PDB file of C-alpha atoms in Angstrom:
ATOM      1  CA  MET A1430       0.000   0.000   0.000  1.00  0.00           C
ATOM      2  CA  VAL A1431       1.330   3.418  -0.985  1.00  0.00           C
ATOM      3  CA  THR A1432       1.463   6.018   1.784  1.00  0.00           C
ATOM      4  CA  VAL A1433       0.654   9.634   0.867  1.00  0.00           C
ATOM      5  CA  LEU A1434       2.775  12.149   2.759  1.00  0.00           C
ATOM      6  CA  ASP A1435       1.380  15.349   4.258  1.00  0.00           C
ATOM      7  CA  ARG A1436       3.525  17.655   2.109  1.00  0.00           C
ATOM      8  CA  ILE A1437       2.822  19.620  -1.039  1.00  0.00           C
ATOM      9  CA  LEU A1438       4.919  18.564  -4.021  1.00  0.00           C
ATOM     10  CA  SER A1439       3.246  21.035  -6.372  1.00  0.00           C
ATOM     11  CA  GLN A1440       0.051  23.023  -6.565  1.00  0.00           C
ATOM     12  CA  SER A1441      -1.572  25.189  -9.214  1.00  0.00           C
ATOM     13  CA  ALA A1442      -4.975  26.603 -10.015  1.00  0.00           C
ATOM     14  CA  TYR A1443      -6.065  28.425 -13.139  1.00  0.00           C
ATOM     15  CA  SER A1444      -9.459  29.783 -14.130  1.00  0.00           C
ATOM     16  CA  HIS A1445     -11.249  30.573 -17.370  1.00  0.00           C
ATOM     17  CA  GLU A1446     -14.642  32.193 -17.917  1.00  0.00           C
ATOM     18  CA  VAL A1447     -17.262  30.839 -20.322  1.00  0.00           C
ATOM     19  CA  ASP A1448     -20.507  32.307 -21.671  1.00  0.00           C
ATOM     20  CA  VAL A1449     -22.745  29.601 -20.235  1.00  0.00           C
ATOM     21  CA  PRO A1450     -25.006  29.912 -17.169  1.00  0.00           C
ATOM     22  CA  ILE A1451     -23.974  27.690 -14.292  1.00  0.00           C
ATOM     23  CA  GLU A1452     -27.276  25.786 -14.275  1.00  0.00           C
ATOM     24  CA  LYS A1453     -26.347  24.322 -17.690  1.00  0.00           C
ATOM     25  CA  ILE A1454     -22.890  23.183 -16.534  1.00  0.00           C
ATOM     26  CA  ASP A1455     -22.390  19.553 -15.514  1.00  0.00           C
ATOM     27  CA  ILE A1456     -18.714  18.841 -14.920  1.00  0.00           C
ATOM     28  CA  ALA A1457     -19.271  15.216 -13.870  1.00  0.00           C
ATOM     29  CA  ASP A1458     -21.268  14.508 -17.031  1.00  0.00           C
ATOM     30  CA  TRP A1459     -18.491  16.070 -19.124  1.00  0.00           C
ATOM     31  CA  LEU A1460     -15.690  14.242 -17.314  1.00  0.00           C
ATOM     32  CA  PHE A1461     -17.247  10.786 -17.477  1.00  0.00           C
ATOM     33  CA  THR A1462     -18.440  11.060 -21.102  1.00  0.00           C
ATOM     34  CA  LEU A1463     -15.400  12.901 -22.495  1.00  0.00           C
ATOM     35  CA  PRO A1464     -14.382  11.378 -25.826  1.00  0.00           C
ATOM     36  CA  GLU A1465     -10.688  10.590 -26.007  1.00  0.00           C
ATOM     37  CA  ALA A1466     -10.249  12.780 -29.101  1.00  0.00           C
ATOM     38  CA  GLU A1467     -11.636  15.771 -27.182  1.00  0.00           C
ATOM     39  CA  TYR A1468      -9.286  15.060 -24.265  1.00  0.00           C
ATOM     40  CA  LEU A1469      -6.354  15.011 -26.700  1.00  0.00           C
ATOM     41  CA  ARG A1470      -7.401  18.399 -28.139  1.00  0.00           C
ATOM     42  CA  CYS A1471      -7.523  19.930 -24.646  1.00  0.00           C
ATOM     43  CA  CYS A1472      -3.728  20.028 -24.251  1.00  0.00           C
ATOM     44  CA  ALA A1473      -1.974  18.795 -27.369  1.00  0.00           C
ATOM     45  CA  PRO A1474       0.593  17.304 -27.513  1.00  0.00           C
ATOM     46  CA  ASP A1475       0.733  16.595 -23.736  1.00  0.00           C
ATOM     47  CA  HIS A1476      -2.511  14.612 -23.565  1.00  0.00           C
ATOM     48  CA  ILE A1477      -1.929  11.107 -24.889  1.00  0.00           C
ATOM     49  CA  ALA A1478      -4.917   8.937 -23.895  1.00  0.00           C
ATOM     50  CA  ALA A1479      -8.022   8.924 -21.703  1.00  0.00           C
ATOM     51  CA  GLY A1480     -10.758   6.570 -20.643  1.00  0.00           C
ATOM     52  CA  VAL A1481     -13.298   5.897 -17.932  1.00  0.00           C
ATOM     53  CA  THR A1482     -13.757   2.859 -15.737  1.00  0.00           C
ATOM     54  CA  THR A1483     -14.705   2.025 -12.150  1.00  0.00           C
ATOM     55  CA  THR A1484     -13.010   0.768  -9.032  1.00  0.00           C
ATOM     56  CA  ASP A1485     -13.826  -2.737  -7.787  1.00  0.00           C
ATOM     57  CA  ASP A1486     -16.388  -1.184  -5.437  1.00  0.00           C
ATOM     58  CA  GLY A1487     -18.087   0.805  -8.212  1.00  0.00           C
ATOM     59  CA  ARG A1488     -16.650   4.301  -7.802  1.00  0.00           C
ATOM     60  CA  ARG A1489     -16.197   6.189 -11.056  1.00  0.00           C
ATOM     61  CA  MET A1490     -12.691   6.648 -12.445  1.00  0.00           C
ATOM     62  CA  SER A1491     -11.019   8.716 -15.144  1.00  0.00           C
ATOM     63  CA  ILE A1492      -7.755   7.346 -16.520  1.00  0.00           C
ATOM     64  CA  ASN A1493      -5.537   9.970 -18.151  1.00  0.00           C
ATOM     65  CA  VAL A1494      -2.147   9.496 -19.771  1.00  0.00           C
ATOM     66  CA  GLU A1495      -0.191  12.694 -20.233  1.00  0.00           C
ATOM     67  CA  GLN A1496       3.293  14.099 -20.602  1.00  0.00           C
ATOM     68  CA  ILE A1497       4.005  16.616 -17.838  1.00  0.00           C
ATOM     69  CA  GLY A1498       7.467  18.066 -18.239  1.00  0.00           C
ATOM     70  CA  SER A1499       9.872  15.176 -18.726  1.00  0.00           C
ATOM     71  CA  GLY A1500       7.593  12.631 -17.024  1.00  0.00           C
ATOM     72  CA  LEU A1501       5.029  10.359 -18.633  1.00  0.00           C
ATOM     73  CA  VAL A1502       2.170  10.270 -16.124  1.00  0.00           C
ATOM     74  CA  VAL A1503      -0.630   7.711 -15.858  1.00  0.00           C
ATOM     75  CA  GLN A1504      -3.371   9.239 -13.702  1.00  0.00           C
ATOM     76  CA  HIS A1505      -5.734   6.761 -12.008  1.00  0.00           C
ATOM     77  CA  TYR A1506      -8.318   9.311 -10.842  1.00  0.00           C
ATOM     78  CA  VAL A1507     -11.039   8.019  -8.509  1.00  0.00           C
ATOM     79  CA  ALA A1508     -14.042  10.275  -7.876  1.00  0.00           C
ATOM     80  CA  ASP A1509     -14.135  11.379  -4.241  1.00  0.00           C
ATOM     81  CA  GLU A1510     -16.967  13.719  -5.224  1.00  0.00           C
ATOM     82  CA  ALA A1511     -18.588  14.165  -8.633  1.00  0.00           C
ATOM     83  CA  GLY A1512     -21.352  16.687  -9.229  1.00  0.00           C
ATOM     84  CA  PRO A1513     -22.442  19.305 -11.748  1.00  0.00           C
ATOM     85  CA  THR A1514     -20.304  22.134 -10.337  1.00  0.00           C
ATOM     86  CA  TYR A1515     -17.583  20.315  -8.415  1.00  0.00           C
ATOM     87  CA  CYS A1516     -15.548  17.171  -8.924  1.00  0.00           C
ATOM     88  CA  ARG A1517     -12.721  16.029  -6.680  1.00  0.00           C
ATOM     89  CA  MET A1518     -10.612  13.317  -8.242  1.00  0.00           C
ATOM     90  CA  ASN A1519      -7.887  11.459  -6.326  1.00  0.00           C
ATOM     91  CA  SER A1520      -5.092   9.464  -7.962  1.00  0.00           C
ATOM     92  CA  ILE A1521      -2.047   7.466  -7.024  1.00  0.00           C
ATOM     93  CA  SER A1522      -0.325   8.337 -10.288  1.00  0.00           C
ATOM     94  CA  ASP A1523       2.452   6.411 -11.973  1.00  0.00           C
ATOM     95  CA  VAL A1524       5.259   8.665 -13.208  1.00  0.00           C
ATOM     96  CA  PHE A1525       7.757   7.307 -15.715  1.00  0.00           C
ATOM     97  CA  THR A1526      11.036   9.262 -15.838  1.00  0.00           C
ATOM     98  CA  ALA A1527      14.506   8.772 -17.287  1.00  0.00           C
ATOM     99  CA  ASN A1528      15.445   7.242 -13.896  1.00  0.00           C
ATOM    100  CA  GLY A1529      12.515   4.815 -13.816  1.00  0.00           C
ATOM    101  CA  ARG A1530       9.009   4.608 -12.390  1.00  0.00           C
ATOM    102  CA  THR A1531       7.659   6.193  -9.218  1.00  0.00           C
ATOM    103  CA  GLN A1532       4.311   7.285  -7.768  1.00  0.00           C
ATOM    104  CA  VAL A1533       2.799  10.540  -6.553  1.00  0.00           C
ATOM    105  CA  ASN A1534      -0.646  11.433  -5.232  1.00  0.00           C
ATOM    106  CA  VAL A1535      -2.580  13.905  -7.367  1.00  0.00           C
ATOM    107  CA  ILE A1536      -5.778  15.661  -6.312  1.00  0.00           C
ATOM    108  CA  TRP A1537      -7.613  17.187  -9.285  1.00  0.00           C
ATOM    109  CA  GLU A1538     -10.443  19.581  -8.500  1.00  0.00           C
ATOM    110  CA  LEU A1539     -12.757  20.819 -11.246  1.00  0.00           C
ATOM    111  CA  ILE A1540     -14.823  23.774 -10.022  1.00  0.00           C
ATOM    112  CA  ALA A1541     -17.606  25.856 -11.613  1.00  0.00           C
ATOM    113  CA  GLU A1542     -18.791  29.115 -10.034  1.00  0.00           C
ATOM    114  CA  ALA A1543     -21.450  31.517 -11.275  1.00  0.00           C
ATOM    115  CA  ILE A1544     -20.143  34.938 -12.272  1.00  0.00           C
ATOM    116  CA  ASP A1545     -23.630  36.186 -13.132  1.00  0.00           C
ATOM    117  CA  ASP A1546     -26.752  34.653 -14.666  1.00  0.00           C
ATOM    118  CA  LYS A1547     -25.031  34.132 -18.041  1.00  0.00           C
ATOM    119  CA  ARG A1548     -21.377  33.389 -17.262  1.00  0.00           C
ATOM    120  CA  THR A1549     -19.450  30.732 -15.349  1.00  0.00           C
ATOM    121  CA  ARG A1550     -15.893  30.654 -14.064  1.00  0.00           C
ATOM    122  CA  TYR A1551     -14.194  27.268 -14.370  1.00  0.00           C
ATOM    123  CA  THR A1552     -11.196  26.574 -12.104  1.00  0.00           C
ATOM    124  CA  ASN A1553      -8.834  23.657 -12.599  1.00  0.00           C
ATOM    125  CA  ARG A1554      -6.910  23.009  -9.357  1.00  0.00           C
ATOM    126  CA  VAL A1555      -4.194  20.357  -9.210  1.00  0.00           C
ATOM    127  CA  THR A1556      -2.326  19.462  -6.010  1.00  0.00           C
ATOM    128  CA  ALA A1557       0.390  16.810  -5.925  1.00  0.00           C
ATOM    129  CA  HIS A1558       1.679  15.131  -2.767  1.00  0.00           C
ATOM    130  CA  PRO A1559       4.750  12.931  -2.489  1.00  0.00           C
ATOM    131  CA  THR A1560       4.331   9.300  -1.508  1.00  0.00           C
ATOM    132  CA  ASP A1561       6.676   7.027   0.382  1.00  0.00           C
ATOM    133  CA  VAL A1562       7.455   5.397  -2.981  1.00  0.00           C
ATOM    134  CA  PHE A1563       8.428   8.797  -4.404  1.00  0.00           C
ATOM    135  CA  MET A1564      10.679   9.631  -1.441  1.00  0.00           C
ATOM    136  CA  ASP A1565      12.390   6.216  -1.719  1.00  0.00           C
ATOM    137  CA  PHE A1566      12.847   6.829  -5.466  1.00  0.00           C
ATOM    138  CA  LEU A1567      14.548  10.174  -4.789  1.00  0.00           C
ATOM    139  CA  ALA A1568      16.862   8.620  -2.180  1.00  0.00           C
ATOM    140  CA  GLU A1569      17.716   5.679  -4.440  1.00  0.00           C
ATOM    141  CA  HIS A1570      18.739   8.029  -7.251  1.00  0.00           C
ATOM    142  CA  GLY A1571      20.418  10.683  -5.090  1.00  0.00           C
ATOM    143  CA  LEU A1572      17.857  13.318  -6.074  1.00  0.00           C
ATOM    144  CA  ASP A1573      16.985  16.349  -3.963  1.00  0.00           C
ATOM    145  CA  TYR A1574      13.321  16.771  -2.916  1.00  0.00           C
ATOM    146  CA  ASP A1575      13.355  20.573  -3.264  1.00  0.00           C
ATOM    147  CA  HIS A1576      14.768  20.321  -6.790  1.00  0.00           C
ATOM    148  CA  ALA A1577      12.185  17.671  -7.738  1.00  0.00           C
ATOM    149  CA  ALA A1578       9.371  19.777  -6.249  1.00  0.00           C
ATOM    150  CA  ALA A1579      10.526  22.889  -8.141  1.00  0.00           C
ATOM    151  CA  ALA A1580      10.658  20.942 -11.413  1.00  0.00           C
ATOM    152  CA  ARG A1581       7.207  19.452 -10.780  1.00  0.00           C
ATOM    153  CA  GLN A1582       5.811  22.894  -9.892  1.00  0.00           C
ATOM    154  CA  ALA A1583       7.151  24.447 -13.096  1.00  0.00           C
ATOM    155  CA  ALA A1584       6.022  21.602 -15.364  1.00  0.00           C
ATOM    156  CA  GLY A1585       2.669  21.021 -13.651  1.00  0.00           C
ATOM    157  CA  GLY A1586       1.851  24.723 -13.518  1.00  0.00           C
ATOM    158  CA  ASP A1587       2.657  25.163 -17.200  1.00  0.00           C
ATOM    159  CA  HIS A1588       0.542  22.147 -18.143  1.00  0.00           C
ATOM    160  CA  ASN A1589      -2.414  23.322 -16.028  1.00  0.00           C
ATOM    161  CA  ARG A1590      -2.170  26.869 -17.437  1.00  0.00           C
ATOM    162  CA  ARG A1591      -2.475  25.495 -20.966  1.00  0.00           C
ATOM    163  CA  GLU A1592      -5.215  22.903 -20.372  1.00  0.00           C
ATOM    164  CA  THR A1593      -7.559  24.991 -18.183  1.00  0.00           C
ATOM    165  CA  PRO A1594      -9.042  27.228 -20.917  1.00  0.00           C
ATOM    166  CA  MET A1595      -9.388  24.225 -23.222  1.00  0.00           C
ATOM    167  CA  PHE A1596     -11.198  22.208 -20.528  1.00  0.00           C
ATOM    168  CA  ALA A1597     -13.472  25.184 -19.752  1.00  0.00           C
ATOM    169  CA  GLU A1598     -14.440  25.651 -23.394  1.00  0.00           C
ATOM    170  CA  SER A1599     -14.997  21.892 -23.799  1.00  0.00           C
ATOM    171  CA  ILE A1600     -17.257  21.840 -20.715  1.00  0.00           C
ATOM    172  CA  ALA A1601     -19.156  24.828 -22.153  1.00  0.00           C
ATOM    173  CA  ARG A1602     -19.624  23.114 -25.537  1.00  0.00           C
ATOM    174  CA  ARG A1603     -20.916  19.977 -23.787  1.00  0.00           C
ATOM    175  CA  ALA A1604     -23.337  22.080 -21.711  1.00  0.00           C
ATOM    176  CA  LEU A1605     -24.693  23.878 -24.782  1.00  0.00           C
ATOM    177  CA  ALA A1606     -25.032  20.597 -26.710  1.00  0.00           C
ATOM    178  CA  ARG A1607     -26.953  19.015 -23.816  1.00  0.00           C
ATOM    179  CA  ALA A1608     -29.221  22.085 -23.586  1.00  0.00           C
ATOM    180  CA  ALA A1609     -29.926  21.851 -27.340  1.00  0.00           C
ATOM    181  CA  GLU A1610     -30.817  18.136 -26.963  1.00  0.00           C
ATOM    182  CA  VAL A1611     -33.372  18.988 -24.264  1.00  0.00           C
ATOM    183  CA  VAL A1612     -35.007  21.604 -26.515  1.00  0.00           C
ATOM    184  CA  SER A1613     -35.202  19.261 -29.540  1.00  0.00           C
TER     185      SER A1613
END
């Protein structure tokens, strides 16, 4: 069993506003019906693959494969909470580096907030925590935690900055398409 440590490895949050009222937004619907091709468009060329599945006990999962900095990351996101305006996804993520494979904990929060009756602010918040496996990996390879954290912060922040507006616009398109289906 992997142990998550009570330290922040990296953290970033970016927001983007869309011209869709919050009552039309459904982040969970978007996340768990997201076509892989749309996921790839949301942060090309970093996004490599995506899919949905469940845990053995039936909780919803989103599997994302992405390049973040120099690491190939396989995110095994499990829904801690999944609703129309807030999703909290929790992953013990596999990170493949030039030195080998390790694991970090990633919390991905997808948040929608009303700006007014016609606009919504989407925030994409990503927080990574080291695991015992990660700390052992650093020690085994003679790597410094602060250096690794700085590299993760730079790469993760850049990735989040680029994907947030694309996710927001994709969520908005899904909301408008669903609203059009209801009217038809």
